[in-house]
Tab-separated table of C-alpha atoms in Angstrom:
chain	number	residue	atom	x	y	z
A	1	MET	CA	3.106	-32.832	-97.049
A	2	LYS	CA	2.990	-33.868	-93.429
A	3	LYS	CA	5.151	-31.614	-92.257
A	4	ALA	CA	3.849	-28.669	-94.491
A	5	PHE	CA	0.334	-29.512	-93.016
A	6	LEU	CA	1.351	-29.466	-89.017
A	7	ALA	CA	3.481	-26.028	-90.011
A	8	LEU	CA	-0.040	-24.516	-91.689
A	9	THR	CA	-1.704	-25.739	-88.598
A	10	LEU	CA	0.625	-24.463	-85.926
A	11	ILE	CA	0.567	-21.302	-87.944
A	12	GLY	CA	-3.459	-21.077	-87.727
A	13	LEU	CA	-3.482	-22.130	-84.202
A	14	ALA	CA	-1.071	-19.051	-83.381
A	15	ILE	CA	-3.178	-16.473	-85.337
A	16	SER	CA	-6.413	-17.397	-83.815
A	17	SER	CA	-4.969	-17.423	-80.295
A	18	MET	CA	-3.294	-13.749	-81.453
A	19	ALA	CA	-7.146	-12.694	-82.234
A	20	GLN	CA	-8.564	-13.844	-79.338
A	21	ASP	CA	-5.736	-11.952	-77.076
A	22	ASN	CA	-6.928	-8.355	-79.197
A	23	SER	CA	-10.769	-9.500	-78.887
A	24	THR	CA	-10.188	-9.976	-75.056
A	25	GLU	CA	-8.090	-6.723	-74.549
A	26	SER	CA	-11.022	-4.876	-76.728
A	27	LYS	CA	-13.378	-5.933	-74.696
A	28	GLU	CA	-11.862	-5.455	-71.340
A	29	SER	CA	-10.711	-1.752	-72.791
A	30	THR	CA	-14.671	-1.190	-73.585
A	31	ALA	CA	-15.404	-2.469	-70.075
A	32	TYR	CA	-17.294	-0.323	-67.600
A	33	ARG	CA	-14.207	-0.099	-64.979
A	34	TYR	CA	-15.704	0.757	-61.326
A	35	THR	CA	-13.416	2.717	-59.531
A	36	PRO	CA	-14.785	2.933	-55.781
A	37	SER	CA	-14.970	5.917	-53.725
A	38	PRO	CA	-15.312	6.827	-50.108
A	39	ASP	CA	-19.042	7.219	-48.822
A	40	PHE	CA	-18.738	9.878	-46.276
A	41	PRO	CA	-22.031	10.601	-44.189
A	42	GLY	CA	-23.705	13.835	-44.852
A	43	SER	CA	-22.116	16.347	-46.895
A	44	LEU	CA	-19.937	19.749	-46.855
A	45	VAL	CA	-22.087	22.867	-48.028
A	46	ILE	CA	-20.527	26.083	-49.042
A	47	ASP	CA	-22.762	29.083	-49.893
A	48	TYR	CA	-21.821	32.191	-51.482
A	49	GLY	CA	-23.884	35.056	-52.000
A	50	LEU	CA	-25.048	38.846	-50.719
A	51	SER	CA	-25.727	40.211	-47.566
A	52	TYR	CA	-28.533	43.066	-47.483
A	53	PHE	CA	-29.863	45.126	-44.625
A	54	ASP	CA	-33.814	45.297	-45.019
A	55	LYS	CA	-33.899	49.066	-43.631
A	56	ASN	CA	-31.406	52.100	-43.701
A	57	SER	CA	-30.943	55.242	-42.484
A	58	GLY	CA	-29.713	56.544	-46.035
A	59	ILE	CA	-26.218	56.699	-44.431
A	60	MET	CA	-25.720	53.025	-44.020
A	61	ASP	CA	-27.015	52.036	-47.141
A	62	THR	CA	-24.529	49.479	-48.746
A	63	LYS	CA	-23.158	48.209	-52.077
A	64	ALA	CA	-25.074	45.122	-52.633
A	65	TRP	CA	-22.284	43.454	-55.229
A	66	LYS	CA	-19.430	44.412	-52.956
A	67	SER	CA	-21.186	42.932	-49.782
A	68	PRO	CA	-20.276	38.973	-49.831
A	69	THR	CA	-21.686	36.505	-47.620
A	70	PHE	CA	-19.962	33.106	-47.351
A	71	ASN	CA	-20.929	30.123	-45.526
A	72	MET	CA	-19.486	26.653	-44.908
A	73	TYR	CA	-21.675	24.209	-43.338
A	74	TYR	CA	-21.496	20.184	-42.603
A	75	MET	CA	-24.792	18.625	-42.912
A	76	TYR	CA	-26.053	15.220	-41.912
A	77	PRO	CA	-28.997	13.931	-43.271
A	78	PHE	CA	-31.802	11.854	-41.559
A	79	ARG	CA	-34.120	10.203	-43.785
A	80	MET	CA	-37.560	9.607	-42.446
A	81	GLY	CA	-38.290	6.178	-43.359
A	82	ALA	CA	-38.516	5.438	-46.768
A	83	SER	CA	-40.685	8.689	-47.984
A	84	ARG	CA	-39.032	11.809	-49.828
A	85	PHE	CA	-38.394	13.485	-46.775
A	86	SER	CA	-35.440	14.211	-44.851
A	87	PHE	CA	-34.358	16.271	-41.886
A	88	ASN	CA	-31.220	18.060	-41.927
A	89	ILE	CA	-28.785	19.698	-39.411
A	90	GLY	CA	-25.533	20.939	-39.429
A	91	ALA	CA	-22.611	22.703	-38.139
A	92	GLY	CA	-20.033	25.147	-39.790
A	93	ILE	CA	-19.028	28.885	-40.171
A	94	GLY	CA	-20.558	32.006	-41.970
A	95	SER	CA	-19.232	35.289	-42.588
A	96	GLU	CA	-20.821	38.861	-43.750
A	97	LYS	CA	-19.522	41.758	-45.367
A	98	TYR	CA	-21.292	44.845	-45.621
A	99	SER	CA	-19.831	47.613	-47.920
A	100	PHE	CA	-21.045	51.134	-47.191
A	101	GLN	CA	-21.969	53.603	-50.211
A	102	ASN	CA	-20.811	56.328	-48.320
A	103	PRO	CA	-17.508	57.251	-46.404
A	104	ILE	CA	-18.411	56.560	-43.239
A	105	SER	CA	-17.727	54.194	-40.397
A	106	LEU	CA	-18.919	52.464	-36.885
A	107	VAL	CA	-17.753	54.721	-34.298
A	108	ASP	CA	-18.080	53.724	-30.110
A	109	ASP	CA	-19.262	56.505	-27.905
A	110	ASN	CA	-19.114	55.323	-23.972
A	111	GLY	CA	-20.532	51.803	-25.168
A	112	ILE	CA	-23.085	53.273	-28.032
A	113	THR	CA	-22.630	52.563	-31.549
A	114	SER	CA	-23.237	55.243	-33.791
A	115	VAL	CA	-21.855	56.199	-37.242
A	116	ASP	CA	-19.795	58.940	-38.709
A	117	SER	CA	-18.149	60.601	-41.850
A	118	LEU	CA	-14.561	59.147	-41.955
A	119	ASN	CA	-13.380	63.430	-42.355
A	120	ASN	CA	-15.054	63.413	-38.498
A	121	ILE	CA	-12.740	60.075	-37.280
A	122	PRO	CA	-9.382	61.710	-35.945
A	123	PHE	CA	-7.426	58.841	-37.387
A	124	PHE	CA	-8.688	59.891	-40.810
A	125	VAL	CA	-7.691	63.618	-40.657
A	126	ASN	CA	-5.130	63.078	-43.471
A	127	LEU	CA	-7.464	61.269	-45.578
A	128	THR	CA	-7.462	62.478	-49.145
A	129	GLY	CA	-9.753	59.321	-50.717
A	130	TYR	CA	-11.232	55.981	-49.768
A	131	LYS	CA	-11.667	52.407	-51.952
A	132	LYS	CA	-13.600	50.831	-49.643
A	133	THR	CA	-15.166	51.173	-46.214
A	134	GLN	CA	-17.148	48.070	-44.303
A	135	ILE	CA	-18.133	45.600	-41.405
A	136	VAL	CA	-17.085	42.243	-41.493
A	137	VAL	CA	-19.032	39.741	-39.196
A	138	ASN	CA	-17.949	35.797	-38.709
A	139	TYR	CA	-20.191	33.601	-37.026
A	140	PHE	CA	-20.735	30.185	-35.747
A	141	ASP	CA	-23.973	28.798	-37.326
A	142	ILE	CA	-26.194	25.586	-36.687
A	143	PRO	CA	-28.833	25.334	-40.012
A	144	ILE	CA	-31.796	23.057	-39.643
A	145	GLU	CA	-33.437	21.772	-43.106
A	146	PHE	CA	-36.600	19.964	-43.678
A	147	ARG	CA	-36.513	19.118	-47.190
A	148	VAL	CA	-38.577	17.179	-49.606
A	149	HIS	CA	-37.054	15.165	-52.863
A	150	SER	CA	-38.603	14.150	-56.079
A	151	ARG	CA	-36.889	10.501	-55.316
A	152	LYS	CA	-37.367	9.310	-52.973
A	153	ASN	CA	-34.778	6.608	-53.741
A	154	ASP	CA	-31.902	8.650	-54.593
A	155	HIS	CA	-32.175	12.152	-52.380
A	156	LYS	CA	-28.553	13.055	-53.362
A	157	ARG	CA	-29.597	13.378	-57.361
A	158	SER	CA	-33.123	14.502	-57.196
A	159	TRP	CA	-34.762	17.831	-57.231
A	160	PHE	CA	-35.479	19.027	-53.768
A	161	LEU	CA	-37.169	21.791	-51.955
A	162	ALA	CA	-36.073	22.599	-48.315
A	163	VAL	CA	-37.214	25.217	-45.245
A	164	GLY	CA	-35.933	25.441	-42.187
A	165	GLY	CA	-33.574	27.944	-40.488
A	166	LYS	CA	-30.599	28.445	-38.549
A	167	ILE	CA	-28.879	30.389	-35.139
A	168	GLY	CA	-25.642	31.724	-35.148
A	169	PHE	CA	-23.326	33.049	-32.394
A	170	ARG	CA	-20.737	36.197	-33.243
A	171	MET	CA	-17.499	34.688	-33.017
A	172	ALA	CA	-16.075	38.510	-34.469
A	173	ALA	CA	-16.364	41.374	-35.816
A	174	LYS	CA	-14.436	44.428	-37.109
A	175	THR	CA	-14.863	47.368	-39.392
A	176	LYS	CA	-12.474	47.957	-42.302
A	177	VAL	CA	-11.008	50.674	-43.827
A	178	ILE	CA	-8.916	51.397	-47.510
A	179	TYR	CA	-7.940	54.784	-47.903
A	180	GLU	CA	-5.565	57.233	-49.217
A	181	GLU	CA	-3.330	59.423	-47.340
A	182	PHE	CA	-0.517	61.446	-49.063
A	183	ASP	CA	-0.993	59.315	-52.268
A	184	SER	CA	-0.626	56.045	-50.316
A	185	LYS	CA	-3.070	53.545	-50.505
A	186	LYS	CA	-3.609	52.352	-46.844
A	187	LYS	CA	-6.149	49.545	-44.639
A	188	TYR	CA	-7.189	50.408	-41.257
A	189	LYS	CA	-8.896	47.338	-38.866
A	190	SER	CA	-10.693	48.076	-35.924
A	191	LEU	CA	-11.474	44.293	-33.929
A	192	TYR	CA	-14.435	45.594	-32.109
A	193	ASN	CA	-17.731	44.249	-31.942
A	194	TYR	CA	-19.532	47.539	-31.808
A	195	ASN	CA	-22.621	46.322	-30.297
A	196	ILE	CA	-23.344	43.843	-33.353
A	197	ASN	CA	-25.851	41.609	-31.675
A	198	PRO	CA	-24.238	38.591	-30.271
A	199	ILE	CA	-26.518	36.164	-31.516
A	200	ARG	CA	-28.677	35.817	-35.193
A	201	TYR	CA	-31.469	33.675	-35.790
A	202	GLY	CA	-33.861	33.652	-38.922
A	203	ALA	CA	-35.494	31.734	-41.554
A	204	LEU	CA	-33.879	29.468	-44.260
A	205	ALA	CA	-35.026	28.082	-47.486
A	206	ARG	CA	-33.236	26.359	-50.165
A	207	VAL	CA	-34.440	24.618	-53.846
A	208	GLY	CA	-32.189	22.658	-56.171
A	209	ILE	CA	-31.166	19.803	-57.733
A	210	GLY	CA	-28.387	17.226	-56.659
A	211	PRO	CA	-25.429	19.292	-55.335
A	212	PHE	CA	-26.931	22.644	-56.687
A	213	SER	CA	-29.353	25.378	-55.050
A	214	PHE	CA	-30.486	28.160	-54.904
A	215	TRP	CA	-30.977	29.843	-51.348
A	216	GLY	CA	-32.376	32.554	-49.202
A	217	TYR	CA	-31.915	33.955	-45.062
A	218	TYR	CA	-33.843	36.474	-43.306
A	219	GLY	CA	-32.926	37.328	-39.864
A	220	PHE	CA	-35.682	37.906	-37.432
A	221	ASN	CA	-33.654	39.801	-34.833
A	222	GLN	CA	-31.752	43.100	-35.420
A	223	PHE	CA	-28.160	43.739	-36.553
A	224	PHE	CA	-27.492	45.582	-33.269
A	225	THR	CA	-28.136	45.159	-29.749
A	226	ASP	CA	-31.121	46.796	-28.764
A	227	SER	CA	-30.738	50.396	-27.085
A	228	LYS	CA	-27.139	50.382	-28.106
A	229	THR	CA	-27.153	52.180	-31.079
A	230	SER	CA	-27.929	56.300	-31.698
A	231	GLY	CA	-28.445	58.177	-34.505
A	232	ILE	CA	-29.038	55.209	-36.801
A	233	GLU	CA	-32.038	52.665	-38.115
A	234	ASN	CA	-31.137	49.356	-36.760
A	235	PRO	CA	-32.005	46.806	-39.700
A	236	ASN	CA	-32.477	43.562	-39.837
A	237	THR	CA	-30.555	41.393	-42.461
A	238	PHE	CA	-30.970	38.854	-45.205
A	239	SER	CA	-28.958	37.312	-47.821
A	240	LEU	CA	-29.627	35.596	-51.002
A	241	GLY	CA	-27.029	33.398	-53.258
A	242	ILE	CA	-25.915	29.941	-54.456
A	243	SER	CA	-24.809	26.942	-53.241
A	244	LEU	CA	-22.589	23.583	-54.015
A	245	SER	CA	-22.706	20.859	-51.695
A	246	THR	CA	-19.888	17.861	-51.904
A	247	PHE	CA	-19.582	14.372	-50.825
């Protein structure tokens, strides 16, 4: 009888121990597990949008949906005390493309920039068709933004409104034409600045929540250098788009 009682006691203890282990595993499996991640200062901002001329001479009309702009900036915030406001400054690369509606391209004549039909440019004498003709400009940009946030204790997860501006320095420019010649598709690039203004500056605005935002930029100075064009309007530029910030 004692042996039977001892055996039953041992079995009970074993079952109890197994039940506790299962309960512990269940609690551990349902408990929140914190995985540490690096907390980088600032953020990497990626802008994508469309580029526009604010006025055209007719011949320089562009195709908006084929004139993309792409910016990648590192932005660093300076909080204004424990308030909802912050001052953000950054640096990065901006790229803009302007695709023409007409079969034209920029040409240079003794340092003066003008626009001419592809059929009148000697290089395209055997042109039988074209797919794309555009200007591409790359800048080194310095954006500055003043932001107001809906949550003063959590700027990164709040609604925000930003106003400011940016200044950009032209790094490279080119014209690109994708065309057909003798039933063959070809690509032509001319790595020349065509008197595109070496500096751009203008107003910048942004509204969003957390890492997502909508933005707009309007350039205060004209696209080409003054007195360096002939037969064309010298437009200002603006762009609109969406944005994603990381970190």
